[in-house]
Tab-separated table of C-alpha atoms in Angstrom:
chain	number	residue	atom	x	y	z
A	129	MET	CA	-151.088	-120.964	-58.358
A	130	LYS	CA	-153.350	-122.225	-61.119
A	131	THR	CA	-154.403	-125.241	-59.012
A	132	THR	CA	-155.249	-123.020	-56.060
A	133	LEU	CA	-157.201	-120.614	-58.246
A	134	ALA	CA	-159.088	-123.426	-59.926
A	135	TRP	CA	-160.096	-124.836	-56.540
A	136	LEU	CA	-161.110	-121.476	-55.111
A	137	TRP	CA	-163.069	-120.496	-58.161
A	138	ALA	CA	-164.804	-123.870	-58.488
A	139	ILE	CA	-166.122	-123.352	-54.952
A	140	ALA	CA	-167.249	-119.854	-55.968
A	141	LEU	CA	-169.273	-121.213	-58.869
A	142	GLY	CA	-171.662	-122.801	-56.421
A	143	ALA	CA	-171.327	-120.457	-53.486
A	144	ALA	CA	-170.985	-116.952	-54.910
A	145	TRP	CA	-174.578	-115.849	-54.469
A	146	PRO	CA	-176.626	-118.287	-52.349
A	147	LEU	CA	-174.584	-117.679	-49.182
A	148	HIS	CA	-175.309	-113.945	-49.260
A	149	GLY	CA	-178.693	-112.474	-48.595
A	150	GLN	CA	-180.502	-109.501	-50.004
A	151	ALA	CA	-179.148	-107.151	-47.320
A	152	GLN	CA	-175.563	-107.990	-48.266
A	153	ALA	CA	-176.328	-107.449	-51.952
A	154	GLN	CA	-177.719	-103.964	-51.234
A	155	ALA	CA	-174.585	-102.755	-49.431
A	156	GLY	CA	-173.179	-99.624	-51.027
A	157	VAL	CA	-176.470	-98.608	-52.652
A	158	THR	CA	-178.652	-95.794	-51.324
A	159	ASP	CA	-181.439	-93.808	-52.925
A	160	THR	CA	-178.854	-91.340	-54.198
A	161	THR	CA	-175.487	-93.115	-54.427
A	162	ILE	CA	-173.692	-96.231	-55.682
A	163	LEU	CA	-170.402	-96.775	-53.856
A	164	ILE	CA	-167.587	-98.370	-55.891
A	165	GLY	CA	-164.329	-99.655	-54.374
A	166	ARG	CA	-160.922	-100.007	-55.967
A	167	SER	CA	-157.543	-101.245	-54.742
A	168	ALA	CA	-154.669	-100.502	-57.123
A	169	GLY	CA	-150.963	-99.721	-57.296
A	170	LEU	CA	-151.233	-95.950	-57.072
A	171	THR	CA	-147.600	-95.766	-55.950
A	172	GLY	CA	-144.600	-97.837	-56.976
A	173	SER	CA	-143.840	-99.315	-60.381
A	174	LEU	CA	-147.441	-99.151	-61.634
A	175	ALA	CA	-148.060	-95.541	-60.613
A	176	ALA	CA	-147.282	-94.093	-64.057
A	177	ARG	CA	-150.025	-96.267	-65.569
A	178	MET	CA	-152.516	-95.940	-62.727
A	179	LYS	CA	-152.568	-92.123	-62.658
A	180	PRO	CA	-154.095	-91.558	-66.137
A	181	ALA	CA	-156.317	-94.626	-65.725
A	182	THR	CA	-157.719	-93.226	-62.480
A	183	GLU	CA	-158.195	-89.773	-64.003
A	184	ALA	CA	-160.132	-91.220	-66.938
A	185	MET	CA	-162.370	-93.328	-64.688
A	186	GLU	CA	-163.165	-90.405	-62.425
A	187	ALA	CA	-163.793	-88.094	-65.383
A	188	TYR	CA	-166.248	-90.539	-66.944
A	189	PHE	CA	-168.081	-91.137	-63.670
A	190	ALA	CA	-168.316	-87.356	-63.196
A	191	ALA	CA	-169.819	-87.023	-66.682
A	192	VAL	CA	-172.360	-89.744	-65.885
A	193	ASN	CA	-173.247	-88.006	-62.612
A	194	ALA	CA	-173.649	-84.661	-64.371
A	195	ALA	CA	-176.114	-86.309	-66.759
A	196	GLY	CA	-178.286	-87.600	-63.916
A	197	GLY	CA	-176.354	-90.633	-62.734
A	198	ILE	CA	-177.534	-94.232	-63.021
A	199	HIS	CA	-181.300	-94.423	-62.473
A	200	GLY	CA	-180.994	-91.272	-60.380
A	201	ARG	CA	-178.014	-92.429	-58.336
A	202	ARG	CA	-174.598	-90.794	-58.386
A	203	LEU	CA	-171.443	-92.884	-58.683
A	204	ARG	CA	-168.779	-92.502	-56.017
A	205	LEU	CA	-165.385	-94.177	-56.464
A	206	ILE	CA	-163.059	-94.898	-53.533
A	207	SER	CA	-159.554	-95.737	-54.807
A	208	VAL	CA	-157.039	-97.082	-52.270
A	209	ASP	CA	-153.322	-97.652	-52.840
A	210	ASP	CA	-151.988	-101.183	-52.359
A	211	GLY	CA	-148.410	-100.355	-53.374
A	212	ASN	CA	-148.412	-103.449	-55.617
A	213	GLU	CA	-148.453	-105.686	-52.520
A	214	PRO	CA	-150.878	-108.656	-52.432
A	215	GLN	CA	-151.356	-108.504	-48.661
A	216	ARG	CA	-152.259	-104.821	-48.807
A	217	ALA	CA	-154.623	-105.540	-51.713
A	218	ALA	CA	-156.412	-108.138	-49.582
A	219	GLU	CA	-156.539	-105.784	-46.584
A	220	ASN	CA	-157.825	-102.915	-48.731
A	221	THR	CA	-160.499	-105.134	-50.239
A	222	ARG	CA	-161.620	-106.358	-46.820
A	223	ARG	CA	-161.838	-102.805	-45.483
A	224	LEU	CA	-163.643	-101.459	-48.545
A	225	VAL	CA	-166.255	-104.221	-48.404
A	226	ASP	CA	-166.661	-104.637	-44.638
A	227	GLU	CA	-166.144	-101.079	-43.383
A	228	GLU	CA	-166.770	-98.738	-46.320
A	229	ARG	CA	-169.586	-101.065	-47.489
A	230	VAL	CA	-168.912	-100.675	-51.198
A	231	PHE	CA	-171.380	-102.251	-53.610
A	232	VAL	CA	-168.812	-103.556	-56.096
A	233	MET	CA	-165.050	-103.688	-56.583
A	234	PHE	CA	-163.600	-102.294	-59.768
A	235	ALA	CA	-160.388	-102.140	-61.834
A	236	ASN	CA	-157.854	-103.714	-59.506
A	237	SER	CA	-154.223	-103.850	-60.627
A	238	GLY	CA	-151.658	-106.646	-60.701
A	239	THR	CA	-151.876	-110.428	-60.929
A	240	PRO	CA	-150.983	-111.483	-57.348
A	241	GLN	CA	-152.949	-108.531	-55.992
A	242	THR	CA	-156.040	-109.610	-57.936
A	243	VAL	CA	-155.671	-113.199	-56.716
A	244	ALA	CA	-155.431	-111.958	-53.115
A	245	ALA	CA	-158.438	-109.669	-53.519
A	246	MET	CA	-160.563	-112.405	-55.088
A	247	LYS	CA	-160.121	-114.640	-52.042
A	248	VAL	CA	-161.731	-111.901	-49.950
A	249	LEU	CA	-164.449	-111.137	-52.496
A	250	GLN	CA	-165.349	-114.801	-52.956
A	251	GLU	CA	-166.077	-115.129	-49.236
A	252	ARG	CA	-168.389	-112.115	-49.397
A	253	GLY	CA	-170.050	-112.600	-52.783
A	254	VAL	CA	-168.839	-109.248	-54.145
A	255	PRO	CA	-168.080	-108.896	-57.896
A	256	LEU	CA	-164.857	-107.450	-59.282
A	257	ILE	CA	-165.399	-105.665	-62.576
A	258	GLY	CA	-162.047	-105.582	-64.306
A	259	THR	CA	-158.381	-105.924	-63.460
A	260	THR	CA	-155.278	-104.720	-65.233
A	261	SER	CA	-153.984	-108.297	-65.094
A	262	GLY	CA	-154.246	-110.236	-68.324
A	263	ALA	CA	-152.739	-113.366	-66.754
A	264	ASP	CA	-154.325	-116.469	-68.211
A	265	SER	CA	-154.476	-117.998	-64.722
A	266	VAL	CA	-156.546	-115.032	-63.524
A	267	GLN	CA	-158.771	-115.098	-66.598
A	268	ALA	CA	-160.009	-118.623	-65.845
A	269	HIS	CA	-163.785	-118.380	-65.451
A	270	HIS	CA	-165.057	-117.036	-62.141
A	271	PRO	CA	-168.699	-115.964	-61.649
A	272	LEU	CA	-167.672	-112.846	-59.710
A	273	LEU	CA	-164.874	-111.584	-61.991
A	274	PHE	CA	-165.432	-109.811	-65.321
A	275	HIS	CA	-162.563	-108.915	-67.664
A	276	TYR	CA	-162.434	-106.100	-70.228
A	277	LYS	CA	-159.199	-106.968	-72.060
A	278	ALA	CA	-157.469	-109.780	-73.930
A	279	SER	CA	-155.194	-112.165	-72.043
A	280	TYR	CA	-151.397	-112.158	-72.000
A	281	GLY	CA	-151.546	-115.429	-73.909
A	282	GLN	CA	-153.498	-113.744	-76.709
A	283	GLU	CA	-150.988	-110.881	-76.816
A	284	LEU	CA	-148.012	-113.218	-77.054
A	285	ALA	CA	-149.745	-115.369	-79.661
A	286	ARG	CA	-150.189	-112.223	-81.769
A	287	ILE	CA	-146.478	-111.400	-81.412
A	288	ALA	CA	-145.416	-114.951	-82.301
A	289	THR	CA	-147.678	-115.002	-85.353
A	290	HIS	CA	-146.192	-111.707	-86.535
A	291	LEU	CA	-142.635	-112.984	-86.091
A	292	LYS	CA	-143.436	-116.046	-88.186
A	293	THR	CA	-145.139	-113.899	-90.836
A	294	ILE	CA	-142.111	-111.623	-91.306
A	295	GLY	CA	-139.674	-114.533	-91.345
A	296	ILE	CA	-138.017	-114.096	-87.957
A	297	THR	CA	-136.922	-117.439	-86.510
A	298	ARG	CA	-133.918	-116.579	-84.305
A	299	VAL	CA	-135.502	-115.310	-81.112
A	300	ALA	CA	-134.258	-114.801	-77.548
A	301	LEU	CA	-136.801	-114.826	-74.716
A	302	VAL	CA	-136.325	-112.614	-71.655
A	303	TYR	CA	-138.636	-112.556	-68.626
A	304	SER	CA	-138.744	-110.870	-65.226
A	305	PRO	CA	-138.253	-113.297	-62.292
A	306	ASP	CA	-141.642	-112.609	-60.715
A	307	PRO	CA	-144.985	-114.447	-61.043
A	308	THR	CA	-146.176	-112.298	-63.950
A	309	GLY	CA	-142.919	-112.509	-65.884
A	310	GLN	CA	-142.605	-116.237	-65.293
A	311	GLU	CA	-146.136	-116.893	-66.498
A	312	GLY	CA	-145.317	-114.716	-69.504
A	313	ARG	CA	-142.269	-116.850	-70.203
A	314	ALA	CA	-144.366	-120.029	-70.305
A	315	LEU	CA	-146.997	-118.388	-72.505
A	316	ALA	CA	-144.363	-116.975	-74.871
A	317	GLU	CA	-142.620	-120.333	-75.196
A	318	ALA	CA	-145.941	-121.982	-76.044
A	319	ALA	CA	-146.856	-119.253	-78.545
A	320	LEU	CA	-143.474	-119.430	-80.272
A	321	LYS	CA	-143.578	-123.227	-80.363
A	322	ALA	CA	-146.992	-123.079	-82.030
A	323	GLN	CA	-145.312	-121.097	-84.828
A	324	GLY	CA	-142.380	-123.496	-85.076
A	325	ILE	CA	-139.957	-121.131	-83.341
A	326	ASN	CA	-137.624	-122.428	-80.622
A	327	PRO	CA	-135.872	-119.661	-78.641
A	328	LEU	CA	-132.108	-119.512	-79.093
A	329	ALA	CA	-131.751	-118.464	-75.462
A	330	VAL	CA	-133.956	-117.849	-72.432
A	331	SER	CA	-132.915	-115.491	-69.635
A	332	SER	CA	-134.306	-113.561	-66.706
A	333	THR	CA	-133.925	-109.788	-66.487
A	334	LYS	CA	-131.587	-110.065	-63.488
A	335	PRO	CA	-128.486	-107.986	-64.346
A	336	GLU	CA	-126.095	-110.931	-64.054
A	337	ASP	CA	-128.324	-113.144	-66.233
A	338	ALA	CA	-128.848	-110.390	-68.781
A	339	THR	CA	-125.095	-109.742	-68.949
A	340	ARG	CA	-124.434	-113.395	-69.810
A	341	LEU	CA	-127.236	-113.390	-72.372
A	342	LEU	CA	-126.018	-110.256	-74.132
A	343	ALA	CA	-122.433	-111.516	-74.185
A	344	GLY	CA	-123.689	-114.560	-76.064
A	345	PHE	CA	-125.269	-112.369	-78.729
A	346	ALA	CA	-121.785	-111.733	-80.152
A	347	SER	CA	-121.526	-115.319	-81.419
A	348	ALA	CA	-125.227	-116.126	-81.835
A	349	PRO	CA	-127.157	-112.901	-82.441
A	350	PRO	CA	-130.952	-113.206	-82.442
A	351	GLN	CA	-133.130	-111.361	-84.911
A	352	ALA	CA	-135.511	-110.382	-82.131
A	353	VAL	CA	-136.016	-110.463	-78.366
A	354	VAL	CA	-139.413	-111.243	-76.837
A	355	LEU	CA	-139.660	-109.551	-73.431
A	356	THR	CA	-142.253	-110.535	-70.808
A	357	SER	CA	-141.637	-108.171	-67.939
A	358	LEU	CA	-143.245	-105.448	-65.907
A	359	ALA	CA	-141.972	-101.870	-65.842
A	360	GLY	CA	-138.974	-101.881	-63.490
A	361	PRO	CA	-137.113	-105.047	-64.569
A	362	GLY	CA	-137.938	-104.420	-68.224
A	363	ALA	CA	-136.482	-100.920	-68.171
A	364	ALA	CA	-133.291	-102.166	-66.505
A	365	PHE	CA	-132.861	-104.899	-69.125
A	366	PHE	CA	-133.533	-102.506	-71.985
A	367	LYS	CA	-130.859	-100.163	-70.629
A	368	GLN	CA	-128.337	-103.011	-70.889
A	369	LEU	CA	-129.575	-104.105	-74.303
A	370	VAL	CA	-129.190	-100.745	-76.017
A	371	GLN	CA	-125.496	-100.673	-75.137
A	372	LEU	CA	-124.922	-103.250	-77.886
A	373	PRO	CA	-123.537	-101.875	-81.173
A	374	VAL	CA	-126.571	-103.223	-83.049
A	375	PRO	CA	-129.330	-104.225	-80.616
A	376	PRO	CA	-131.938	-106.702	-81.874
A	377	GLN	CA	-135.514	-105.514	-82.152
A	378	VAL	CA	-137.586	-106.102	-79.022
A	379	PHE	CA	-141.202	-107.271	-78.950
A	380	THR	CA	-143.131	-106.966	-75.698
A	381	TRP	CA	-146.609	-106.983	-74.217
A	382	SER	CA	-148.916	-104.159	-73.155
A	383	VAL	CA	-147.916	-104.167	-69.468
A	384	ALA	CA	-144.173	-103.691	-70.050
A	385	GLY	CA	-144.236	-100.092	-68.852
A	386	VAL	CA	-143.111	-98.239	-71.960
A	387	GLU	CA	-143.107	-94.962	-70.043
A	388	ALA	CA	-140.528	-96.364	-67.598
A	389	ILE	CA	-138.373	-97.718	-70.431
A	390	HIS	CA	-138.489	-94.379	-72.253
A	391	LYS	CA	-137.486	-92.571	-69.071
A	392	GLU	CA	-134.514	-94.943	-68.698
A	393	VAL	CA	-133.158	-94.974	-72.272
A	394	GLY	CA	-134.718	-91.966	-74.026
A	395	GLU	CA	-134.836	-92.070	-77.817
A	396	ARG	CA	-133.073	-95.428	-77.912
A	397	ILE	CA	-136.489	-96.924	-77.255
A	398	ARG	CA	-137.476	-96.261	-80.886
A	399	GLY	CA	-138.417	-99.421	-82.741
A	400	LEU	CA	-139.761	-101.271	-79.704
A	401	VAL	CA	-142.840	-103.273	-80.775
A	402	VAL	CA	-145.640	-103.444	-78.208
A	403	SER	CA	-148.868	-105.423	-78.335
A	404	GLN	CA	-151.894	-103.364	-77.303
A	405	VAL	CA	-155.275	-104.526	-76.043
A	406	PHE	CA	-157.064	-101.223	-76.676
A	407	PRO	CA	-157.401	-99.138	-79.848
A	408	SER	CA	-154.976	-96.276	-80.321
A	409	PRO	CA	-156.061	-93.293	-78.204
A	410	GLN	CA	-154.921	-91.082	-81.097
A	411	SER	CA	-157.068	-92.786	-83.740
A	412	GLN	CA	-159.031	-90.351	-85.894
A	413	VAL	CA	-161.458	-93.013	-87.135
A	414	SER	CA	-162.371	-94.817	-83.905
A	415	ARG	CA	-165.403	-93.242	-82.241
A	416	LEU	CA	-164.202	-94.765	-78.970
A	417	ALA	CA	-160.869	-92.928	-79.253
A	418	VAL	CA	-162.494	-89.655	-80.293
A	419	GLU	CA	-164.910	-89.713	-77.340
A	420	TYR	CA	-162.079	-90.642	-74.977
A	421	ARG	CA	-159.979	-87.669	-76.118
A	422	GLN	CA	-162.952	-85.344	-75.837
A	423	LEU	CA	-163.497	-86.456	-72.241
A	424	MET	CA	-159.838	-85.975	-71.313
A	425	GLU	CA	-159.633	-82.587	-73.027
A	426	ALA	CA	-162.853	-81.378	-71.398
A	427	ASN	CA	-161.332	-82.157	-68.007
A	428	LYS	CA	-157.930	-80.664	-68.933
A	429	LEU	CA	-156.236	-84.013	-68.284
A	430	GLY	CA	-153.972	-84.040	-71.317
A	431	ASN	CA	-153.106	-87.213	-73.172
A	432	GLY	CA	-153.626	-90.199	-70.901
A	433	GLY	CA	-152.447	-92.600	-73.598
A	434	TYR	CA	-153.250	-96.291	-73.447
A	435	PRO	CA	-153.501	-96.390	-69.622
A	436	GLY	CA	-156.125	-93.657	-69.737
A	437	MET	CA	-157.967	-95.511	-72.490
A	438	GLU	CA	-158.013	-98.616	-70.293
A	439	GLY	CA	-159.518	-96.645	-67.424
A	440	TYR	CA	-162.127	-95.138	-69.738
A	441	VAL	CA	-163.143	-98.490	-71.242
A	442	SER	CA	-163.383	-100.147	-67.832
A	443	ALA	CA	-165.640	-97.346	-66.576
A	444	ARG	CA	-167.823	-97.544	-69.689
A	445	ILE	CA	-168.395	-101.280	-69.184
A	446	LEU	CA	-169.211	-100.940	-65.481
A	447	VAL	CA	-171.663	-98.115	-66.162
A	448	GLU	CA	-173.414	-100.108	-68.892
A	449	GLY	CA	-173.793	-103.036	-66.508
A	450	LEU	CA	-175.238	-100.789	-63.801
A	451	ARG	CA	-177.704	-99.264	-66.266
A	452	ARG	CA	-178.917	-102.658	-67.438
A	453	ALA	CA	-179.225	-103.943	-63.872
A	454	GLY	CA	-182.061	-101.473	-63.271
A	455	ARG	CA	-183.176	-99.364	-60.346
A	456	GLU	CA	-183.629	-102.369	-58.014
A	457	LEU	CA	-179.897	-102.886	-57.880
A	458	THR	CA	-178.265	-105.963	-56.351
A	459	ARG	CA	-174.913	-107.583	-56.955
A	460	GLU	CA	-176.552	-110.580	-58.565
A	461	ARG	CA	-178.541	-108.348	-60.930
A	462	LEU	CA	-175.346	-106.523	-61.900
A	463	ALA	CA	-173.645	-109.821	-62.751
A	464	GLU	CA	-176.697	-110.949	-64.733
A	465	ALA	CA	-176.776	-107.624	-66.584
A	466	LEU	CA	-173.117	-107.910	-67.568
A	467	ARG	CA	-173.622	-111.485	-68.746
A	468	SER	CA	-176.417	-110.168	-70.968
A	469	LEU	CA	-174.010	-107.927	-72.916
A	470	ARG	CA	-173.831	-109.253	-76.474
A	471	GLY	CA	-171.934	-107.168	-78.987
A	472	PHE	CA	-172.114	-103.982	-76.918
A	473	ASP	CA	-170.318	-101.467	-79.139
A	474	LEU	CA	-167.930	-99.162	-77.310
A	475	GLY	CA	-167.419	-97.319	-80.593
A	476	SER	CA	-166.470	-98.133	-84.189
A	477	GLY	CA	-166.892	-101.862	-83.766
A	478	ASP	CA	-164.999	-102.412	-80.503
A	479	LEU	CA	-167.464	-104.973	-79.141
A	480	VAL	CA	-167.962	-106.300	-75.623
A	481	THR	CA	-169.584	-109.710	-75.231
A	482	PHE	CA	-170.045	-111.690	-72.035
A	483	GLY	CA	-172.029	-114.856	-71.431
A	484	PRO	CA	-172.959	-117.364	-68.694
A	485	GLY	CA	-169.638	-119.186	-69.080
A	486	ASP	CA	-167.602	-116.379	-70.622
A	487	HIS	CA	-166.470	-113.369	-68.620
A	488	ILE	CA	-163.741	-112.303	-71.076
A	489	GLY	CA	-165.479	-109.338	-72.649
A	490	ARG	CA	-162.963	-108.353	-75.333
A	491	SER	CA	-160.232	-110.057	-77.374
A	492	PHE	CA	-158.818	-107.053	-79.272
A	493	VAL	CA	-155.021	-107.180	-79.836
A	494	GLU	CA	-152.879	-105.168	-82.252
A	495	LEU	CA	-149.182	-104.403	-82.598
A	496	THR	CA	-147.754	-100.896	-82.324
A	497	MET	CA	-144.244	-99.465	-82.504
A	498	VAL	CA	-142.611	-96.790	-80.375
A	499	GLY	CA	-141.478	-93.832	-82.464
A	500	ALA	CA	-140.003	-90.418	-81.686
A	501	ASN	CA	-140.461	-89.020	-78.178
A	502	GLY	CA	-141.728	-92.367	-76.910
A	503	LYS	CA	-144.965	-92.029	-78.883
A	504	PHE	CA	-146.716	-95.016	-80.384
A	505	VAL	CA	-147.204	-95.409	-84.118
A	506	ARG	CA	-149.225	-98.102	-85.852
């Protein structure tokens, strides 16, 4: 996959803008409206995360519109469900760009879905501002793709560093047998190796593999398990793990689907350590968190948690890019405006910085723990 992406994106470096004229760049922009497209997993395993993210995006865009919009234009978001299927993501993207005539694509979900969408967008010279995927293969530089979160590799490096710091050396590595989980496995192995830690055992989340792994814990118990999985497989593995008399502590990344795990095992989730790529939504000192909660409360949306925070941050970054692009809006001017962001403060020092060769806007990572009622504590 990495080779294919590298080839596709190298072509895009030279061809992203010149092959598309001014008329194409103006699609989705009228005197009164900017049309934004989004293909995401609104149903299926990602639905629990996508719902609060979508609510936060829409609430922020509504607030911007109520304040006069962007240079007098209102923002309109069209979100389409891809069911976590790459082919549907590509079809959605094609329809949104060719038929709905959206100006820009925004906040896609999933690694293979993002790869599929980018093939369509590359052909048409349409930017994608943000994706839930933190896959290092997806975060390779592409002139049309801007990221608002740290990579999976950065998350796993933070976990590995913490394990070394607290003296944990006996580690088992568990991954889901899908492209995201398998890439996570490779990244976790590299991160652990960099800290001088060699996994005692490596297993997929398949029930038969997990059963063999857990049986081996009786004679060679690890101090910790590093889990690189998405929601469904991770929850199933965790359900098996907590049947042990004394389960080892689990460390996982931000896309593990803690809500799904909590639904599966209840309070036995307590103690799970999760890397996060956004500040705590409950922080009392982060201006970003305070403003996010105020927005959600004003719209009676409740606590959207980290997924809602991700939606809010992604919308903030897109809006700032649109503002800086000016009234004479084109896709190229939007990309140039985003690349001009240097130390843009989302609140309390959470900075966004892009550049001509750097479309990874943020590198924030911290570790949290799941406490009572599935709530995160720091």
